[in-house]
Every structure is written in C-alpha cells, then in structure tokens.
mmCIF file of C-alpha atoms in Angstrom:
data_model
loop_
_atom_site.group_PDB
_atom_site.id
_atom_site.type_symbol
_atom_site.label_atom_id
_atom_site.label_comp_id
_atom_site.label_asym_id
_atom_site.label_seq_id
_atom_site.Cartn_x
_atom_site.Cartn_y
_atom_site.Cartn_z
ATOM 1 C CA UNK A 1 -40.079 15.564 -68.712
ATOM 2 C CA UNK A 2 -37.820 13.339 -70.514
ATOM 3 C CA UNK A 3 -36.851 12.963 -73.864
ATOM 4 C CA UNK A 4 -37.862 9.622 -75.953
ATOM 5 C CA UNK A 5 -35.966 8.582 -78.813
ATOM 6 C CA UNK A 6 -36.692 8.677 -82.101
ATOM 7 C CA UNK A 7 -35.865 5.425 -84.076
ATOM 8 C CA UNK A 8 -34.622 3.520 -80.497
ATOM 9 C CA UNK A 9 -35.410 4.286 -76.814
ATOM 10 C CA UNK A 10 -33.493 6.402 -74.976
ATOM 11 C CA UNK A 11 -32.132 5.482 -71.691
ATOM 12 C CA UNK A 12 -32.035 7.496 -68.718
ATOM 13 C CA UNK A 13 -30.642 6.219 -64.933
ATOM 14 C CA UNK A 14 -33.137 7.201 -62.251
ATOM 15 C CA UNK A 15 -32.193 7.727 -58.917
ATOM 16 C CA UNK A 16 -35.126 7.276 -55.691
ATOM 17 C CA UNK A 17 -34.685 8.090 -52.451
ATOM 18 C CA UNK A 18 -38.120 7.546 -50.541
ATOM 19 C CA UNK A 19 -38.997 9.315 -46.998
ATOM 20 C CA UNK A 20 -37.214 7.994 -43.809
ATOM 21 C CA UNK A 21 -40.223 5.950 -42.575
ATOM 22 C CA UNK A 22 -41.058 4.203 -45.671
ATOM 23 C CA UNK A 23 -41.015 0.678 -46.063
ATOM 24 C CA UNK A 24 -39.526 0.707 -49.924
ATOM 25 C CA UNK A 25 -35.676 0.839 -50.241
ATOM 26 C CA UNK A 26 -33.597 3.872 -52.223
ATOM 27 C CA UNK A 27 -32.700 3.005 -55.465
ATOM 28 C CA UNK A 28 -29.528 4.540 -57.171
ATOM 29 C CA UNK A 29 -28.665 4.840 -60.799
ATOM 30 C CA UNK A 30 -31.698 2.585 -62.066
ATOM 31 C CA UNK A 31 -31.409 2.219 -65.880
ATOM 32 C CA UNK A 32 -34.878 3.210 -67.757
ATOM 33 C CA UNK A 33 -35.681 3.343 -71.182
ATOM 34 C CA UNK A 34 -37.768 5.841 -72.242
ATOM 35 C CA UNK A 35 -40.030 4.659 -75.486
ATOM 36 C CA UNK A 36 -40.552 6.407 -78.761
ATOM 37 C CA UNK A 37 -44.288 6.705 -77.849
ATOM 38 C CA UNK A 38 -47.795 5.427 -77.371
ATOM 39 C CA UNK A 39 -49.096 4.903 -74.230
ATOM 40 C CA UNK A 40 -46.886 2.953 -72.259
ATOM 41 C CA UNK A 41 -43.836 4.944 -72.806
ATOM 42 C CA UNK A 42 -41.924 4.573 -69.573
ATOM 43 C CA UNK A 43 -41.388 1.350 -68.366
ATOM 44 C CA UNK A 44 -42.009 0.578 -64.686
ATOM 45 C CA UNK A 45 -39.632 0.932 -61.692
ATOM 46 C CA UNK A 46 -40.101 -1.870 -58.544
ATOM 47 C CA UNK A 47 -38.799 -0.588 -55.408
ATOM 48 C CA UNK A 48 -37.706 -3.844 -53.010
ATOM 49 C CA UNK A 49 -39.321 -3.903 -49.245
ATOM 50 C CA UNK A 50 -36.656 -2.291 -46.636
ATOM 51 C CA UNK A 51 -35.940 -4.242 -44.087
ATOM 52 C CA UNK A 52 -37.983 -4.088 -40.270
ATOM 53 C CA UNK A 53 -34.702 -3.645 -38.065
ATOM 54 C CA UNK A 54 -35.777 -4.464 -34.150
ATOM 55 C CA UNK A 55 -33.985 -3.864 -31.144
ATOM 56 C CA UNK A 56 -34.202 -3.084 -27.508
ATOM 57 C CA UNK A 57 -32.516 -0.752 -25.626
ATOM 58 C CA UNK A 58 -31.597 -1.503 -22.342
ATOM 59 C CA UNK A 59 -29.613 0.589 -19.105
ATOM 60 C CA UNK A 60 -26.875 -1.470 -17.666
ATOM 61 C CA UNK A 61 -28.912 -2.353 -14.704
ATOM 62 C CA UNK A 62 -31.094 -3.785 -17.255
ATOM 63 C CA UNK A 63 -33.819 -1.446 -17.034
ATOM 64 C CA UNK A 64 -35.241 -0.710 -20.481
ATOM 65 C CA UNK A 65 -34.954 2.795 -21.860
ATOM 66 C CA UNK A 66 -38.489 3.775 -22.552
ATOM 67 C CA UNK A 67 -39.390 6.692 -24.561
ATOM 68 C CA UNK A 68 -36.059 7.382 -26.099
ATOM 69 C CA UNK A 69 -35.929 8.293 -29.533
ATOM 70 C CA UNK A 70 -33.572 6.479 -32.158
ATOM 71 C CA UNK A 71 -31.530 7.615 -35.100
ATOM 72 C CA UNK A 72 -29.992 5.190 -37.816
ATOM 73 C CA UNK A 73 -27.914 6.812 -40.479
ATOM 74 C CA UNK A 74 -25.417 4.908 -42.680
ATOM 75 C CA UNK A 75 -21.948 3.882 -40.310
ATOM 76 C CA UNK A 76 -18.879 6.189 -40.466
ATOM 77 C CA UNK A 77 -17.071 3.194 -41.615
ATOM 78 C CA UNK A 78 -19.445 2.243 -44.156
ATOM 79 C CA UNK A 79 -19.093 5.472 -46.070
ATOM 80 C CA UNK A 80 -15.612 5.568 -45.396
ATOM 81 C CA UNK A 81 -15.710 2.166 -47.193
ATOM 82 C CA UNK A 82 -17.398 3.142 -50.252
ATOM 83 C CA UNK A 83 -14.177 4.850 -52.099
ATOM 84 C CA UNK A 84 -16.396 7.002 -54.689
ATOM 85 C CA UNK A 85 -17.002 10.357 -54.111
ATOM 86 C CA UNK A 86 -20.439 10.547 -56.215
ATOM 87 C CA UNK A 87 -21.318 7.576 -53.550
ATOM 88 C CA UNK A 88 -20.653 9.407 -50.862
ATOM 89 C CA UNK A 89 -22.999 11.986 -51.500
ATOM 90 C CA UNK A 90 -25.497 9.657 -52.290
ATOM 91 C CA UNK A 91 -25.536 8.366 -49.199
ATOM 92 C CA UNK A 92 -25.153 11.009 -47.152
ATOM 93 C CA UNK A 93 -28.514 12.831 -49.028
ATOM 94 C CA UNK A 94 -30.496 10.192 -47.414
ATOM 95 C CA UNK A 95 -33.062 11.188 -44.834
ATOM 96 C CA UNK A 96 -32.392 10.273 -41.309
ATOM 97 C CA UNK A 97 -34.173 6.662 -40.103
ATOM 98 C CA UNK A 98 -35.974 7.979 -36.850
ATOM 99 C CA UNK A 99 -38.163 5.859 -34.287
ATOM 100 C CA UNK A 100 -38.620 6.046 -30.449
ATOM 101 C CA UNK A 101 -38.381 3.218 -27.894
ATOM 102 C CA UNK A 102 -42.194 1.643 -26.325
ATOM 103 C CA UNK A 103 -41.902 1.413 -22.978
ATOM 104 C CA UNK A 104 -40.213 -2.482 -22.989
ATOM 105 C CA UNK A 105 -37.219 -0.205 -24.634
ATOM 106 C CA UNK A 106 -38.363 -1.864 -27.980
ATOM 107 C CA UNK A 107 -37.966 0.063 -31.214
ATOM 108 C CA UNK A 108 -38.320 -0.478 -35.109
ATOM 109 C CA UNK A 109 -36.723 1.024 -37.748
ATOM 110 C CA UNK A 110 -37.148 0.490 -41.486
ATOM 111 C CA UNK A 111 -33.475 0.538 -43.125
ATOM 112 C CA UNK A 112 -31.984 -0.406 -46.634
ATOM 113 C CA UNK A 113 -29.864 -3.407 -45.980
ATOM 114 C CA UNK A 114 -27.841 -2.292 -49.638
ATOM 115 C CA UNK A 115 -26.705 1.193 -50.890
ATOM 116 C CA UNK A 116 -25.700 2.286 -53.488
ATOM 117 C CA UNK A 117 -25.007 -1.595 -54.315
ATOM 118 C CA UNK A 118 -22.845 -2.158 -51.249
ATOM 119 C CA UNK A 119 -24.175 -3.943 -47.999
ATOM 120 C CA UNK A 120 -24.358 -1.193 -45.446
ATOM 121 C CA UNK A 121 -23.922 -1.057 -41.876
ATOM 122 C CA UNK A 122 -25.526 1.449 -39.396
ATOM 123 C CA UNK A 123 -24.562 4.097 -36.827
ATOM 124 C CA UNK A 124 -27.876 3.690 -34.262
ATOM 125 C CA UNK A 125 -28.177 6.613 -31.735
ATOM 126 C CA UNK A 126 -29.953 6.909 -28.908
ATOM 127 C CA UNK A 127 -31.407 9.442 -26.979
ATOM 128 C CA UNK A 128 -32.891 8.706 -23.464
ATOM 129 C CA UNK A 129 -35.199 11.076 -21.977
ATOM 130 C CA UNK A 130 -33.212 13.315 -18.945
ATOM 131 C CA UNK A 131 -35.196 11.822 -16.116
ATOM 132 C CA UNK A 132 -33.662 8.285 -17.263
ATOM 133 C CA UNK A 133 -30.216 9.083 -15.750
ATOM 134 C CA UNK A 134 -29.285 6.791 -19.098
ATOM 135 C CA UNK A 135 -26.606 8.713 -21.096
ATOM 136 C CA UNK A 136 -26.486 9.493 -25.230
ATOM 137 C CA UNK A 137 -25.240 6.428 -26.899
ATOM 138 C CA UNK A 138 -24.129 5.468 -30.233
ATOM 139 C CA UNK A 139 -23.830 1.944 -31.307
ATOM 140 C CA UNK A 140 -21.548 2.339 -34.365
ATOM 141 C CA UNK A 141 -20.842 -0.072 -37.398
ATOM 142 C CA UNK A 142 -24.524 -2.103 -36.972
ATOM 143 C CA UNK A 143 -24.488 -4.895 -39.894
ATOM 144 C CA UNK A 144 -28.512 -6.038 -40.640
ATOM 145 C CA UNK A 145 -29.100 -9.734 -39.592
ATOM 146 C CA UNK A 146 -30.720 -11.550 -42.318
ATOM 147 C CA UNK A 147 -33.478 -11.515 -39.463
ATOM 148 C CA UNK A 148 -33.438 -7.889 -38.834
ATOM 149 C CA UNK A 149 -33.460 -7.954 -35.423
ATOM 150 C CA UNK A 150 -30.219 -6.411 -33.687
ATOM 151 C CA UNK A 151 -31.311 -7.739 -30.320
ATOM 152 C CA UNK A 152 -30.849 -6.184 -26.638
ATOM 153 C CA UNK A 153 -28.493 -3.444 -26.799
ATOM 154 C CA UNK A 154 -26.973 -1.736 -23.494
ATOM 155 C CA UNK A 155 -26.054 1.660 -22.531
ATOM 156 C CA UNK A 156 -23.208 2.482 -20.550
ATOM 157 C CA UNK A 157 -23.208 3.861 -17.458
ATOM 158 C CA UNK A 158 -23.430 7.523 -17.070
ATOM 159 C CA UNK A 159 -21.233 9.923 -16.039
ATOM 160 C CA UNK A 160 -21.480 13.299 -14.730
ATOM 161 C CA UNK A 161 -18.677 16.032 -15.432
ATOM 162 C CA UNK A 162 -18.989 19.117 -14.294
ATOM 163 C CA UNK A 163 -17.525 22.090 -16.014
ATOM 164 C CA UNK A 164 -17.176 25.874 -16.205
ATOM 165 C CA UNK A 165 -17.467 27.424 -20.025
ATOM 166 C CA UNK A 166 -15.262 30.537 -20.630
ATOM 167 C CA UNK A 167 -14.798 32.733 -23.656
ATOM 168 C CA UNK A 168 -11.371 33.531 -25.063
ATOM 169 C CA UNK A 169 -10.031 35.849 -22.008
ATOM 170 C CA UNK A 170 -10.892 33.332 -19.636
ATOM 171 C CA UNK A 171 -14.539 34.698 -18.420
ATOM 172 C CA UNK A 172 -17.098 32.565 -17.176
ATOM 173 C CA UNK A 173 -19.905 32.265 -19.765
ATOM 174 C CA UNK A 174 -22.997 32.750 -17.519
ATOM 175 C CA UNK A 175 -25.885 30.576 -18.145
ATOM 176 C CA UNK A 176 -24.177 28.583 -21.236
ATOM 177 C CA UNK A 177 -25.519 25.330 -22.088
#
C-alpha cells in the first residue's frame, strides 16, 4: 500500500524484476506518482520486450552439443564495471536466465540488453550432458548484437585429470566426488 499525497502526488521509485524466462525486461528505480485519489490513482508502468538471444553450441569437431543446458547471468566484468554498490546488488538479485540446447546445439535465451541503465554483457555457461565427452564451458563477457543472435560458439577440447582427494593428514577420501 502506498501513500498518496494530499494537495500534490507523491512519488515513489519502483523497482521490477520479472521471472528468468519472461520476455519483459527488469526495471530499476522507475519514478511513479502516486495520485491524491479517484480511480486512476497509480499511473501505469510499461515494461520493454527483452531481447531473444540465439546461439549454437558446438564441440570442436563441430558436432553440436545437444541437450545441454545453458546459464546467462550478468558478466564478471560487467558488474565489476558498474562502480555502485546499491547496483551491484541489483544485479546480482536477478534470477538466473536458463535454457537447454535442441538437438542442432541451438538454444534461446531471453536477456535484458540494459541494467540498471548500463548496457550489459553476459557470462553464458554451458553444461553438456556426461555421455558428450564435451567439457563445462563458460563464454565470459557476451555483449547482445543488436540482432540477438551470438552465433556458433565452440567448446574446447576436454581434458581428463585424474586425482586422489585427501583430508588434512593426508588420507585418501574414499568415494569423494
């Protein structure tokens, strides 16, 4: 409930950070005026369309990752960038953009091309299925084309390291994962 003004509105900044899979962008710090009554009291809010971010993800032999789910949260540089600390945690409050590769490796994710005012970039992860032999990736600092899409994008090659986990006196830690 908010409180209206008496002899002028009041004005209140409004903050809305939609679901992860939603097609309408976050808005921060919105300025609305709240009216001194009748029935239109609170003025309306327009959320802008996020933007449809494509890609495919590829192994090096060129073999498409199928299956593999996706992750795009705001780049470690990008919130580096921002400078405010009330930004910061803005951003970092925002739910996780998820999606999982078709079986031509494609995926679609629905991302705000500006936070918090500022153009932002994207960390995209991506996690192929074991049976792939395609390793965890993260393709860090993503800027949005104006098209929105990022185009092919290919894993490394994996490697295999083989350990053995110990606890603090040096014993093998059976079973560990």
């Amino acid at each position: 409930q908010l409180y209206p003004g008496d002899e002028t509105n009041r004005r209140y900044l409004v903050s809305v950070v939609p679901p992860a899979g939603s097609q309408v962008q976050a808005v921060f710090e919105r300025e609305v005026q709240v009216g001194i009554g009748g029935a239109e009291v609170l003025q309306a809010l327009t959320l802008e369309r996020r933007i449809a971010v494509t890609g495919f993800a590829e192994q090096q032999n060129g073999d498409p990752v199928a299956d593999a789910p996706i992750e795009a949260r705001p780049s470690s540089l990008f919130r580096q960038g921002l400078g405010q600390e009330a930004q910061e945690t803005r951003v970092a409050e925002l739910p996780v953009a998820t999606g999982t590769t078709d079986a031509s490796g494609g995926f679609l994710l629905w991302l705000d091309r500006d936070l918090v005012g500022v153009t932002a970039s994207y960390d995209i992860d991506v996690t192929p299925p074991t049976y792939s032999g395609a390793p965890s990736w993260s393709f860090e600092d993503v800027a949005i084309p104006v098209s929105g899409d990022i185009g092919r994008r290919t894993l490394p090659e994996a490697s295999f390291a083989r350990a053995t986990v110990r606890d603090a006196r040096g014993n093998a830690v059976p079973e560990a994962e």
